Backbone as a chain_set.jsonl record, in Angstrom:
{"seq": "MNNSIDPGDVDWKAVHSAIRWNKPLSEVGQIVTSPSHANCVDTGNGNYPIHIASQNGHLDLVTWLVNHGARVNVQNGTGQTPLHMAISYEYGEVADFLIKSGADGDIKNNDGNPAMFGIEGDKDPSDPMNLLESCRTSKQALEALYSLKIKAAKNPGGLDKGQIAMVGMQVKKGNKNLGKGKWTTQCQEAFTEVMGML", "coords": {"N": [[-15.346, -3.87, -15.947], [-17.06, -4.087, -19.027], [-19.085, -6.672, -19.869], [-20.907, -7.135, -21.845], [-20.478, -6.511, -24.505], [-20.654, -6.97, -27.972], [-18.498, -9.041, -29.834], [-18.167, -8.382, -32.549], [-18.525, -5.684, -32.6], [-16.235, -4.476, -31.781], [-13.46, -2.375, -32.226], [-10.92, -3.652, -33.489], [-8.503, -2.802, -34.605], [-7.81, -0.398, -33.309], [-7.425, -1.333, -30.707], [-5.314, -3.208, -31.054], [-3.326, -1.506, -32.037], [-2.847, 0.176, -29.826], [-1.765, -1.684, -28.056], [0.465, -2.672, -29.484], [2.075, -0.358, -29.633], [2.684, -0.006, -27.031], [1.154, 1.591, -25.252], [0.323, 3.668, -22.411], [-1.07, 2.079, -19.476], [-3.319, 3.37, -18.499], [-4.381, 4.569, -20.766], [-4.806, 2.321, -22.389], [-6.751, 1.092, -20.856], [-8.951, 2.678, -21.396], [-9.597, 1.959, -23.932], [-9.718, -0.836, -24.048], [-12.292, -2.275, -22.802], [-13.705, -4.497, -22.153], [-13.898, -8.143, -21.949], [-14.254, -8.935, -24.582], [-12.884, -6.984, -26.007], [-10.305, -7.483, -25.038], [-9.831, -9.856, -26.24], [-10.001, -9.49, -28.98], [-9.725, -10.089, -32.49], [-7.302, -9.863, -35.067], [-8.295, -9.582, -38.275], [-6.788, -10.271, -40.455], [-4.381, -11.777, -39.816], [-5.026, -13.248, -37.61], [-4.052, -12.679, -35.1], [-4.278, -11.988, -31.601], [-4.665, -9.407, -29.083], [-2.963, -10.213, -26.978], [-1.046, -11.746, -28.257], [0.404, -9.796, -29.642], [1.362, -8.178, -27.537], [2.949, -10.083, -26.244], [4.908, -10.824, -28.197], [6.305, -8.512, -28.351], [7.361, -8.157, -25.886], [6.012, -6.81, -23.84], [5.471, -6.949, -20.82], [3.932, -5.722, -18.778], [1.575, -5.082, -20.158], [0.774, -7.624, -21.066], [0.234, -8.835, -18.614], [-1.819, -7.123, -17.705], [-3.758, -7.538, -19.714], [-4.351, -10.295, -19.341], [-5.401, -10.167, -16.774], [-7.714, -8.868, -17.401], [-9.308, -10.548, -18.859], [-8.126, -11.737, -21.157], [-7.375, -14.61, -23.063], [-4.952, -17.098, -22.564], [-4.112, -19.232, -24.16], [-4.79, -18.886, -26.804], [-4.747, -19.278, -30.367], [-3.209, -18.005, -33.304], [-3.6, -17.295, -36.857], [-1.597, -18.954, -37.92], [-1.295, -20.797, -36.025], [0.2, -20.045, -33.845], [0.716, -19.51, -30.373], [0.525, -17.076, -27.693], [2.662, -17.838, -26.061], [4.403, -19.226, -27.81], [5.38, -17.012, -29.183], [6.554, -15.364, -27.165], [8.617, -17.061, -26.327], [10.093, -17.406, -28.748], [10.932, -14.783, -29.311], [12.473, -14.333, -27.181], [11.606, -13.351, -24.639], [11.76, -13.887, -21.634], [10.579, -13.277, -19.084], [7.973, -12.665, -19.798], [7.21, -15.121, -20.925], [7.423, -16.751, -18.621], [5.408, -15.58, -17.022], [3.138, -16.106, -18.617], [3.102, -18.911, -18.532], [2.699, -19.328, -15.778], [0.179, -18.336, -15.718], [-1.322, -20.23, -16.922], [-0.649, -20.987, -19.537], [-0.18, -23.386, -22.064], [2.504, -25.268, -22.802], [2.692, -27.322, -24.605], [1.024, -26.989, -26.762], [0.736, -27.124, -30.225], [1.913, -25.395, -33.139], [0.946, -24.627, -36.57], [3.046, -25.758, -37.959], [3.763, -27.84, -36.414], [5.284, -27.364, -34.15], [5.844, -27.316, -30.689], [4.735, -24.925, -28.228], [6.671, -24.369, -26.2], [9.008, -24.654, -27.577], [9.144, -22.582, -29.29], [8.346, -20.555, -32.228], [9.678, -21.508, -34.59], [10.543, -23.921, -33.659], [13.071, -24.124, -32.665], [13.976, -23.537, -30.128], [14.756, -25.25, -27.961], [14.045, -25.974, -24.688], [15.779, -27.361, -23.046], [18.286, -27.2, -24.103], [21.612, -26.201, -23.654], [22.64, -23.834, -24.873], [20.334, -22.36, -25.451], [19.47, -22.044, -22.851], [21.501, -20.402, -21.866], [21.174, -18.124, -23.474], [18.684, -17.253, -22.585], [18.873, -16.765, -19.879], [18.134, -15.271, -16.686], [19.182, -14.678, -14.291], [22.22, -14.612, -12.341], [22.691, -17.113, -11.293], [21.235, -18.784, -13.05], [22.717, -18.326, -15.367], [25.15, -19.481, -14.634], [24.315, -22.145, -14.313], [23.611, -22.75, -16.961], [26.11, -22.46, -18.196], [27.491, -24.485, -16.87], [26.106, -26.702, -17.883], [26.85, -26.439, -20.561], [29.566, -26.922, -20.26], [29.595, -29.63, -19.524], [28.522, -30.72, -21.865], [30.532, -29.959, -23.664], [32.671, -31.431, -22.68], [31.87, -34.012, -23.274], [31.61, -33.961, -26.061], [33.524, -32.112, -27.643], [33.861, -31.164, -30.276], [31.317, -30.929, -31.153], [30.158, -28.546, -30.605], [29.659, -25.135, -31.463], [32.13, -22.972, -31.406], [32.377, -20.247, -32.097], [29.697, -19.388, -32.066], [29.058, -19.813, -29.382], [30.837, -18.032, -28.194], [29.851, -15.598, -29.201], [27.209, -15.52, -28.137], [27.839, -15.624, -25.422], [29.181, -13.164, -25.097], [27.098, -11.383, -25.684], [25.319, -11.934, -23.597], [26.927, -11.289, -21.432], [27.181, -8.523, -21.784], [24.643, -7.787, -21.212], [21.635, -8.933, -21.888], [18.233, -9.201, -23.194], [17.117, -10.429, -21.023], [18.983, -10.917, -18.91], [20.132, -8.627, -16.827], [22.452, -5.838, -16.964], [25.505, -6.15, -15.196], [24.87, -8.464, -13.864], [26.333, -10.517, -14.783], [28.618, -12.181, -13.338], [31.935, -12.362, -11.787], [32.376, -15.03, -11.307], [30.719, -16.144, -13.264], [32.091, -15.28, -15.561], [34.513, -16.659, -15.242], [33.61, -19.319, -15.481], [32.648, -19.241, -18.095], [35.033, -18.711, -19.511], [36.358, -21.08, -18.959], [34.721, -22.95, -20.314], [35.1, -22.057, -22.961], [37.803, -22.607, -23.228], [37.771, -25.337, -23.386], [36.989, -25.939, -25.899]], "CA": [[-15.335, -4.121, -17.392], [-18.358, -4.349, -19.624], [-19.072, -8.007, -20.462], [-22.017, -7.293, -22.778], [-20.133, -5.994, -25.837], [-20.582, -7.953, -29.044], [-17.15, -9.025, -30.421], [-18.185, -7.731, -33.853], [-18.57, -4.232, -32.412], [-14.943, -4.029, -31.258], [-12.504, -1.838, -33.203], [-9.697, -4.39, -33.174], [-7.319, -2.049, -35.034], [-7.459, 0.547, -32.233], [-6.905, -2.128, -29.581], [-4.009, -3.755, -31.432], [-2.382, -0.393, -32.137], [-2.488, 0.595, -28.46], [-0.906, -2.73, -27.482], [1.727, -2.7, -30.243], [2.886, 0.814, -29.314], [2.929, -0.002, -25.581], [0.517, 2.773, -24.672], [0.161, 3.565, -20.953], [-2.217, 1.272, -19.066], [-4.49, 4.245, -18.363], [-4.932, 4.737, -22.115], [-5.3, 1.007, -22.814], [-7.986, 0.859, -20.112], [-10.052, 3.41, -22.029], [-9.9, 1.288, -25.202], [-10.065, -2.223, -23.731], [-13.287, -2.137, -21.735], [-14.432, -5.754, -21.988], [-13.154, -9.314, -22.424], [-14.309, -8.953, -26.053], [-11.765, -6.149, -26.459], [-9.057, -8.167, -24.672], [-9.698, -11.031, -27.104], [-10.374, -9.166, -30.362], [-8.846, -10.765, -33.443], [-6.905, -9.233, -36.329], [-8.941, -10.385, -39.314], [-5.804, -10.675, -41.457], [-3.43, -12.813, -39.39], [-5.561, -14.004, -36.487], [-3.437, -12.312, -33.818], [-5.037, -11.369, -30.524], [-3.807, -8.428, -28.408], [-1.946, -10.866, -26.151], [0.05, -12.134, -29.16], [1.204, -8.598, -29.922], [2.067, -7.805, -26.305], [3.955, -11.117, -25.959], [6.016, -10.788, -29.158], [7.041, -7.267, -28.132], [7.916, -8.152, -24.536], [5.295, -5.854, -22.992], [4.989, -7.725, -19.678], [2.85, -5.021, -18.079], [0.354, -5.218, -20.951], [0.37, -9.034, -21.024], [-0.371, -9.018, -17.291], [-3.073, -6.373, -17.687], [-4.71, -8.23, -20.583], [-4.788, -11.529, -18.674], [-6.266, -9.76, -15.659], [-8.955, -8.326, -17.952], [-10.032, -11.549, -19.633], [-7.441, -12.322, -22.319], [-7.116, -16.047, -22.952], [-3.511, -17.287, -22.788], [-3.812, -20.32, -25.091], [-5.366, -18.629, -28.13], [-3.842, -19.481, -31.497], [-3.47, -17.119, -34.438], [-3.816, -17.966, -38.131], [-0.572, -19.974, -38.18], [-1.258, -21.696, -34.876], [1.074, -19.565, -32.759], [0.132, -19.009, -29.136], [1.386, -16.029, -27.125], [3.882, -18.462, -25.536], [5.308, -19.414, -28.959], [5.999, -15.721, -29.505], [7.435, -14.939, -26.069], [9.801, -17.93, -26.372], [10.875, -17.104, -29.953], [11.535, -13.449, -29.235], [13.319, -14.376, -25.979], [11.086, -12.556, -23.528], [11.622, -14.886, -20.584], [9.628, -12.892, -18.041], [6.64, -12.805, -20.387], [6.96, -16.563, -21.005], [7.173, -17.229, -17.255], [4.084, -15.122, -16.595], [2.13, -16.85, -19.37], [3.057, -20.275, -17.991], [2.045, -19.233, -14.462], [-1.225, -17.991, -15.966], [-1.99, -21.377, -17.529], [-0.258, -21.272, -20.925], [0.177, -24.781, -22.308], [3.708, -25.342, -23.618], [2.612, -28.424, -25.56], [0.185, -26.653, -27.92], [1.563, -27.062, -31.44], [1.502, -24.488, -34.213], [0.641, -25.322, -37.826], [4.24, -26.488, -38.387], [3.972, -28.94, -35.483], [6.231, -27.003, -33.093], [5.224, -26.98, -29.406], [4.975, -23.547, -27.784], [7.913, -24.271, -25.418], [10.136, -24.678, -28.507], [9.069, -21.381, -30.109], [7.686, -20.575, -33.535], [10.418, -22.35, -35.535], [10.911, -25.18, -33.019], [14.521, -24.109, -32.438], [14.268, -23.021, -28.787], [14.67, -26.376, -27.027], [14.292, -25.444, -23.346], [16.834, -28.093, -22.338], [19.56, -26.954, -24.78], [22.415, -25.241, -22.881], [22.755, -22.54, -25.56], [19.082, -21.636, -25.211], [19.476, -21.668, -21.432], [22.397, -19.255, -21.708], [20.55, -16.957, -24.118], [17.477, -16.802, -21.893], [19.071, -16.667, -18.426], [17.702, -14.012, -16.082], [19.925, -14.479, -13.048], [23.591, -15.139, -12.36], [22.591, -18.551, -11.027], [20.834, -19.441, -14.293], [23.858, -18.253, -16.282], [26.11, -20.499, -14.187], [23.747, -23.459, -14.628], [23.739, -22.929, -18.411], [27.534, -22.661, -18.484], [27.829, -25.819, -16.37], [25.57, -27.64, -18.875], [27.73, -26.347, -21.736], [30.83, -27.57, -19.892], [29.352, -31.075, -19.614], [28.367, -31.033, -23.288], [31.855, -29.805, -24.285], [33.51, -32.549, -22.237], [31.416, -35.21, -23.976], [31.772, -33.835, -27.506], [34.0, -30.746, -27.885], [33.682, -30.781, -31.675], [29.889, -30.801, -31.432], [29.704, -27.201, -30.252], [30.165, -24.058, -32.307], [32.873, -22.049, -30.541], [32.028, -18.876, -32.468], [28.344, -19.1, -31.594], [29.116, -19.721, -27.917], [31.519, -16.77, -27.875], [28.944, -14.495, -29.503], [26.133, -15.523, -27.14], [28.444, -15.26, -24.14], [29.438, -11.72, -25.073], [25.806, -10.698, -25.617], [24.797, -12.104, -22.242], [27.809, -10.525, -20.548], [26.854, -7.098, -21.926], [23.274, -7.587, -20.748], [20.658, -9.209, -22.939], [16.862, -8.837, -22.831], [16.718, -11.076, -19.783], [19.995, -10.786, -17.86], [20.51, -7.221, -16.736], [23.875, -5.511, -16.835], [26.044, -6.322, -13.853], [24.544, -9.781, -13.307], [27.359, -11.438, -15.264], [29.586, -12.066, -12.251], [33.282, -12.898, -11.998], [32.21, -16.483, -11.359], [30.181, -16.431, -14.603], [33.169, -15.082, -16.53], [35.459, -17.77, -15.083], [32.988, -20.514, -16.049], [32.615, -19.024, -19.542], [36.413, -18.88, -19.982], [36.648, -22.515, -18.871], [34.022, -23.606, -21.427], [35.779, -21.685, -24.206], [39.084, -23.307, -23.237], [37.539, -26.754, -23.682], [36.586, -26.106, -27.31]], "C": [[-16.733, -4.506, -17.855], [-18.313, -5.69, -20.351], [-20.109, -8.175, -21.567], [-21.72, -6.794, -24.193], [-20.022, -7.144, -26.832], [-19.192, -7.883, -29.676], [-17.086, -8.33, -31.781], [-18.2, -6.212, -33.779], [-17.242, -3.651, -31.933], [-14.057, -3.537, -32.404], [-11.141, -2.469, -32.91], [-8.446, -3.613, -33.566], [-6.872, -1.066, -33.96], [-6.85, -0.189, -31.048], [-5.496, -2.612, -29.897], [-2.949, -2.659, -31.535], [-1.919, 0.055, -30.753], [-1.537, -0.402, -27.815], [0.459, -2.713, -28.174], [2.647, -1.553, -29.822], [3.07, 1.011, -27.814], [2.394, 1.275, -24.925], [0.372, 2.585, -23.158], [-1.113, 2.795, -20.599], [-3.477, 2.122, -18.919], [-5.169, 4.453, -19.718], [-5.513, 3.425, -22.635], [-6.637, 0.718, -22.134], [-9.19, 1.598, -20.672], [-10.493, 2.743, -23.33], [-10.378, -0.142, -24.963], [-10.998, -2.192, -22.526], [-14.09, -3.408, -21.496], [-13.527, -6.92, -22.371], [-13.189, -9.434, -23.952], [-13.185, -8.113, -26.642], [-10.437, -6.869, -26.208], [-8.784, -9.365, -25.571], [-10.09, -10.749, -28.553], [-9.29, -9.661, -31.326], [-8.579, -9.896, -34.671], [-7.449, -10.124, -37.445], [-7.971, -10.86, -40.397], [-4.941, -11.846, -41.031], [-3.902, -13.624, -38.19], [-4.929, -13.684, -35.147], [-4.461, -11.693, -32.878], [-4.126, -10.316, -29.884], [-2.682, -9.069, -27.597], [-0.786, -11.403, -26.998], [0.991, -10.948, -29.36], [2.01, -8.191, -28.697], [3.187, -8.796, -26.004], [5.145, -11.025, -26.903], [6.853, -9.528, -29.011], [7.589, -7.141, -26.716], [7.255, -7.173, -23.587], [4.648, -6.588, -21.812], [3.838, -7.033, -18.964], [1.528, -5.149, -18.835], [-0.139, -6.662, -20.989], [-0.357, -9.293, -19.707], [-1.744, -8.356, -17.242], [-4.135, -7.089, -18.52], [-5.245, -9.504, -19.932], [-5.746, -11.192, -17.534], [-7.608, -9.199, -16.127], [-9.6, -9.262, -18.977], [-9.359, -12.139, -20.847], [-7.145, -13.798, -22.058], [-5.664, -16.319, -23.362], [-3.173, -18.355, -23.825], [-4.422, -20.12, -26.478], [-4.302, -18.822, -29.207], [-4.235, -18.544, -32.633], [-3.625, -17.947, -35.714], [-2.796, -19.029, -38.481], [-0.372, -20.896, -36.975], [-0.386, -21.243, -33.725], [0.23, -19.157, -31.552], [0.997, -17.845, -28.658], [2.702, -16.605, -26.592], [4.877, -18.76, -26.657], [6.099, -18.129, -29.203], [6.961, -15.256, -28.42], [8.724, -15.755, -26.07], [10.681, -17.55, -27.567], [11.596, -15.774, -29.875], [12.314, -13.238, -27.937], [12.901, -13.385, -24.901], [10.724, -13.517, -22.399], [10.614, -14.534, -19.514], [8.194, -13.012, -18.552], [6.279, -14.288, -20.458], [6.646, -17.128, -19.623], [5.785, -16.834, -16.778], [2.987, -15.903, -17.311], [1.98, -18.264, -18.828], [2.356, -20.276, -16.636], [0.557, -18.936, -14.6], [-1.977, -19.091, -16.712], [-1.638, -21.673, -18.97], [0.251, -22.708, -21.031], [1.348, -24.838, -23.285], [3.685, -26.432, -24.663], [1.726, -28.129, -26.771], [1.092, -26.458, -29.134], [0.995, -26.052, -32.435], [1.268, -25.299, -35.486], [1.827, -26.097, -38.392], [4.571, -27.642, -37.453], [4.931, -28.64, -34.35], [5.5, -26.638, -31.804], [5.622, -25.571, -28.963], [6.294, -23.401, -27.034], [9.159, -24.277, -26.302], [10.117, -23.474, -29.454], [8.457, -21.618, -31.474], [8.355, -21.554, -34.498], [10.811, -23.706, -34.948], [12.374, -25.265, -32.651], [14.923, -23.626, -31.041], [14.089, -24.121, -27.739], [15.007, -25.895, -25.62], [15.361, -26.194, -22.56], [18.214, -27.892, -22.971], [20.355, -25.901, -24.012], [22.569, -23.873, -23.54], [21.492, -21.707, -25.354], [18.978, -21.202, -23.759], [20.342, -20.436, -21.21], [21.766, -17.991, -22.295], [19.384, -16.395, -23.314], [17.651, -16.626, -20.388], [18.699, -15.277, -17.91], [18.433, -13.706, -14.78], [21.338, -15.026, -13.222], [23.573, -16.645, -12.161], [22.205, -19.306, -12.301], [21.961, -19.422, -15.318], [24.881, -19.326, -15.924], [25.609, -21.907, -14.501], [23.876, -23.753, -16.125], [25.189, -23.201, -18.793], [28.0, -24.03, -18.002], [27.333, -26.88, -17.362], [26.405, -27.628, -20.152], [29.057, -27.051, -21.477], [30.695, -29.091, -20.006], [29.256, -31.498, -21.079], [29.712, -30.953, -24.011], [32.771, -30.96, -23.912], [33.151, -33.825, -22.995], [31.726, -35.153, -25.47], [32.235, -32.419, -27.855], [33.815, -30.275, -29.325], [32.227, -30.556, -32.044], [29.321, -29.436, -31.1], [30.372, -26.169, -31.148], [30.805, -22.997, -31.417], [32.511, -20.594, -30.833], [30.655, -18.472, -31.954], [28.331, -18.941, -30.074], [29.768, -18.408, -27.508], [30.584, -15.583, -28.09], [27.826, -14.397, -28.458], [26.673, -15.102, -25.783], [28.697, -13.768, -24.025], [28.138, -10.925, -24.98], [25.226, -10.769, -24.211], [25.611, -11.266, -21.267], [27.466, -9.033, -20.586], [25.46, -6.776, -21.404], [22.296, -7.784, -21.886], [19.27, -8.778, -22.47], [16.498, -9.338, -21.438], [17.693, -10.862, -18.632], [20.494, -9.348, -17.849], [22.009, -7.032, -16.6], [24.293, -5.666, -15.379], [25.741, -7.671, -13.228], [25.486, -10.866, -13.819], [28.526, -11.28, -14.303], [30.963, -12.581, -12.662], [33.218, -14.412, -12.118], [31.649, -16.908, -12.726], [31.286, -16.33, -15.65], [34.183, -16.215, -16.459], [34.901, -19.046, -15.702], [32.947, -20.423, -17.576], [33.998, -19.256, -20.147], [36.794, -20.355, -19.979], [35.982, -23.272, -20.023], [34.746, -23.317, -22.74], [37.12, -22.409, -24.332], [38.957, -24.782, -23.583], [37.26, -26.994, -25.165], [37.765, -26.008, -28.257]], "O": [[-17.481, -5.172, -17.139], [-17.591, -5.837, -21.337], [-20.191, -9.245, -22.17], [-22.641, -6.669, -25.0], [-19.376, -8.158, -26.563], [-18.736, -6.794, -30.024], [-16.057, -7.751, -32.129], [-17.924, -5.53, -34.766], [-17.147, -2.446, -31.704], [-13.924, -4.208, -33.427], [-10.321, -1.904, -32.186], [-7.415, -3.756, -32.909], [-5.673, -0.916, -33.725], [-5.875, 0.274, -30.455], [-4.584, -2.44, -29.088], [-1.797, -2.873, -31.158], [-0.729, 0.286, -30.538], [-0.607, -0.01, -27.109], [1.493, -2.738, -27.507], [3.854, -1.745, -29.67], [3.549, 2.055, -27.371], [3.087, 1.939, -24.154], [0.307, 1.452, -22.682], [-2.105, 2.849, -21.325], [-4.581, 1.646, -19.187], [-6.396, 4.506, -19.798], [-6.58, 3.412, -23.249], [-7.548, 0.167, -22.753], [-10.329, 1.189, -20.446], [-11.622, 2.934, -23.78], [-11.326, -0.602, -25.598], [-10.555, -2.096, -21.382], [-15.049, -3.402, -20.725], [-12.509, -6.725, -23.036], [-12.259, -9.974, -24.551], [-12.597, -8.483, -27.658], [-9.551, -6.864, -27.064], [-7.651, -9.838, -25.66], [-10.47, -11.667, -29.28], [-8.101, -9.648, -31.008], [-9.485, -9.283, -35.235], [-7.088, -11.298, -37.534], [-8.302, -11.757, -41.172], [-4.777, -12.805, -41.785], [-3.244, -14.587, -37.796], [-5.23, -14.343, -34.152], [-5.374, -10.98, -33.295], [-2.919, -10.335, -30.126], [-1.575, -8.533, -27.536], [0.338, -11.502, -26.508], [2.211, -11.08, -29.26], [3.2, -7.893, -28.801], [4.262, -8.395, -25.558], [6.287, -11.138, -26.457], [7.986, -9.476, -29.49], [8.212, -6.134, -26.379], [7.88, -6.743, -22.617], [3.439, -6.821, -21.802], [2.867, -7.686, -18.583], [0.476, -5.307, -18.217], [-1.346, -6.901, -20.948], [-1.431, -9.895, -19.688], [-2.716, -8.961, -16.789], [-5.278, -7.23, -18.085], [-6.448, -9.764, -19.965], [-6.77, -11.85, -17.354], [-8.537, -9.07, -15.33], [-10.345, -8.82, -19.852], [-9.958, -12.976, -21.522], [-6.719, -14.176, -20.967], [-5.206, -15.824, -24.392], [-2.048, -18.382, -24.324], [-4.556, -21.077, -27.241], [-3.119, -18.566, -28.988], [-5.416, -18.316, -32.896], [-3.767, -19.168, -35.649], [-3.096, -19.927, -39.268], [0.585, -21.667, -36.913], [-0.239, -21.96, -32.735], [-0.828, -18.543, -31.693], [2.099, -17.65, -29.172], [3.739, -15.945, -26.658], [6.078, -18.565, -26.474], [7.313, -18.154, -29.401], [8.065, -14.802, -28.722], [9.803, -15.209, -25.84], [11.891, -17.388, -27.41], [12.737, -15.65, -30.321], [12.755, -12.13, -27.63], [13.73, -12.676, -24.33], [9.569, -13.905, -22.226], [9.861, -15.401, -19.071], [7.301, -13.419, -17.807], [5.168, -14.673, -20.093], [5.702, -17.904, -19.472], [5.066, -17.649, -16.199], [2.013, -16.319, -16.684], [0.863, -18.761, -18.679], [1.511, -21.133, -16.376], [-0.231, -19.246, -13.707], [-3.133, -18.908, -17.092], [-2.267, -22.536, -19.583], [1.017, -23.174, -20.187], [1.201, -24.498, -24.459], [4.561, -26.476, -25.527], [1.678, -28.926, -27.707], [2.081, -25.727, -29.078], [-0.218, -25.878, -32.557], [1.383, -26.524, -35.473], [1.642, -26.995, -39.214], [5.554, -28.35, -37.671], [5.358, -29.557, -33.649], [4.637, -25.76, -31.807], [6.709, -25.091, -29.285], [6.982, -22.396, -27.214], [10.249, -23.946, -25.836], [10.98, -23.36, -30.325], [8.096, -22.742, -31.825], [7.672, -22.344, -35.15], [11.353, -24.552, -35.66], [12.878, -26.348, -32.354], [16.096, -23.336, -30.804], [13.366, -23.947, -26.758], [16.129, -25.454, -25.374], [15.807, -25.716, -21.517], [19.211, -28.367, -22.428], [19.835, -24.818, -23.741], [22.625, -22.858, -22.846], [21.566, -20.502, -25.112], [18.463, -20.124, -23.463], [19.969, -19.534, -20.46], [21.819, -16.922, -21.687], [19.122, -15.193, -23.357], [16.674, -16.364, -19.687], [18.909, -14.263, -18.576], [18.315, -12.609, -14.234], [21.609, -15.805, -14.136], [24.347, -17.37, -12.786], [22.783, -20.351, -12.6], [22.145, -20.389, -16.057], [25.415, -20.0, -16.804], [26.39, -22.766, -14.91], [24.211, -24.872, -16.513], [25.464, -24.073, -19.617], [28.821, -24.669, -18.66], [28.045, -27.841, -17.652], [26.641, -28.674, -20.756], [29.606, -27.699, -22.368], [31.588, -29.757, -20.528], [29.835, -32.507, -21.483], [30.004, -31.782, -24.872], [33.56, -31.419, -24.737], [34.028, -34.625, -23.319], [32.065, -36.169, -26.077], [31.433, -31.607, -28.315], [33.628, -29.08, -29.555], [31.93, -30.049, -33.125], [28.129, -29.195, -31.293], [31.528, -26.33, -31.539], [30.112, -22.222, -30.759], [32.355, -19.798, -29.907], [30.466, -17.358, -31.467], [27.675, -18.045, -29.543], [29.305, -17.744, -26.581], [30.529, -14.672, -27.264], [27.536, -13.311, -27.956], [26.044, -14.316, -25.075], [28.454, -13.172, -22.976], [28.075, -9.913, -24.282], [24.704, -9.78, -23.696], [25.056, -10.611, -20.384], [27.461, -8.364, -19.553], [25.136, -5.61, -21.179], [22.142, -6.916, -22.745], [19.142, -8.073, -21.469], [15.668, -8.739, -20.755], [17.27, -10.646, -17.496], [21.197, -8.917, -18.763], [22.735, -7.933, -16.181], [23.538, -5.354, -14.459], [26.288, -8.001, -12.175], [25.445, -12.002, -13.347], [29.329, -10.356, -14.436], [31.134, -13.156, -13.736], [33.921, -15.008, -12.935], [32.067, -17.927, -13.276], [31.404, -17.192, -16.521], [34.662, -16.685, -17.491], [35.628, -19.778, -16.374], [33.183, -21.414, -18.267], [34.123, -19.919, -21.177], [37.474, -20.827, -20.89], [36.605, -24.136, -20.639], [34.979, -24.225, -23.537], [37.521, -22.782, -25.435], [39.922, -25.407, -24.021], [37.293, -28.134, -25.627], [37.594, -26.127, -29.47]]}, "num_chains": 1, "name": "protein.A"}
C-alpha cells in the first residue's frame, strides 16, 4: 500500500461506493491503495469506509479495511463509531471482529449512547431479548432463553409476550446471525417453556 497519498487527493465517493455495494476485494484493492483511502471521510456525514462496511454487515470488507489501515474507533458527524453501527444493525460477527480489533465499546455518540448499546442506546448487551436477537449459536440461543426464563419467573408481566414470540420466530427461521437449522429441539423446548410462563 502507498502511504504517501495526501488525504485531500482521495476520491472518497469512489471508495465509499465500492464499499457500500460490496464490490469484490480485488476491485476494492484497486481503489483503496493507501491508509488515506481506507480512512477517507464523506464530507457530508463524516462516515468512513469502515462505517459503511459495518452498517451493511460486510465482514470481509471490514476485515480487509482494518488490515489495510482503517481505524476502528473513528467517529462520524453524529459521533457513531463502526461498532455503534454493527450493534444497531445486528451484525454480530462484524461487532465481534471490531472488538477483537480494538474497538472501544464505551465510546459515546453525540446522544451519549455507548457503542455497545448501539446508535439509539437500545441494544443493552445484557438484556435477554437483545441476546436472543443477536445469538449466533444454539448455545447462545439457549443462554438467552434461560435468561428470559429467569426474568419471566421474577416478573412475568414485565415482558412483552408478543415481542418475545415475534423475535423467537425470527430467530427460529434464521436471522442475520443464527443460521437456519441452528434452532434445535432443545431451543424450541426452552422457548415454549418461556412462552408458557407469560
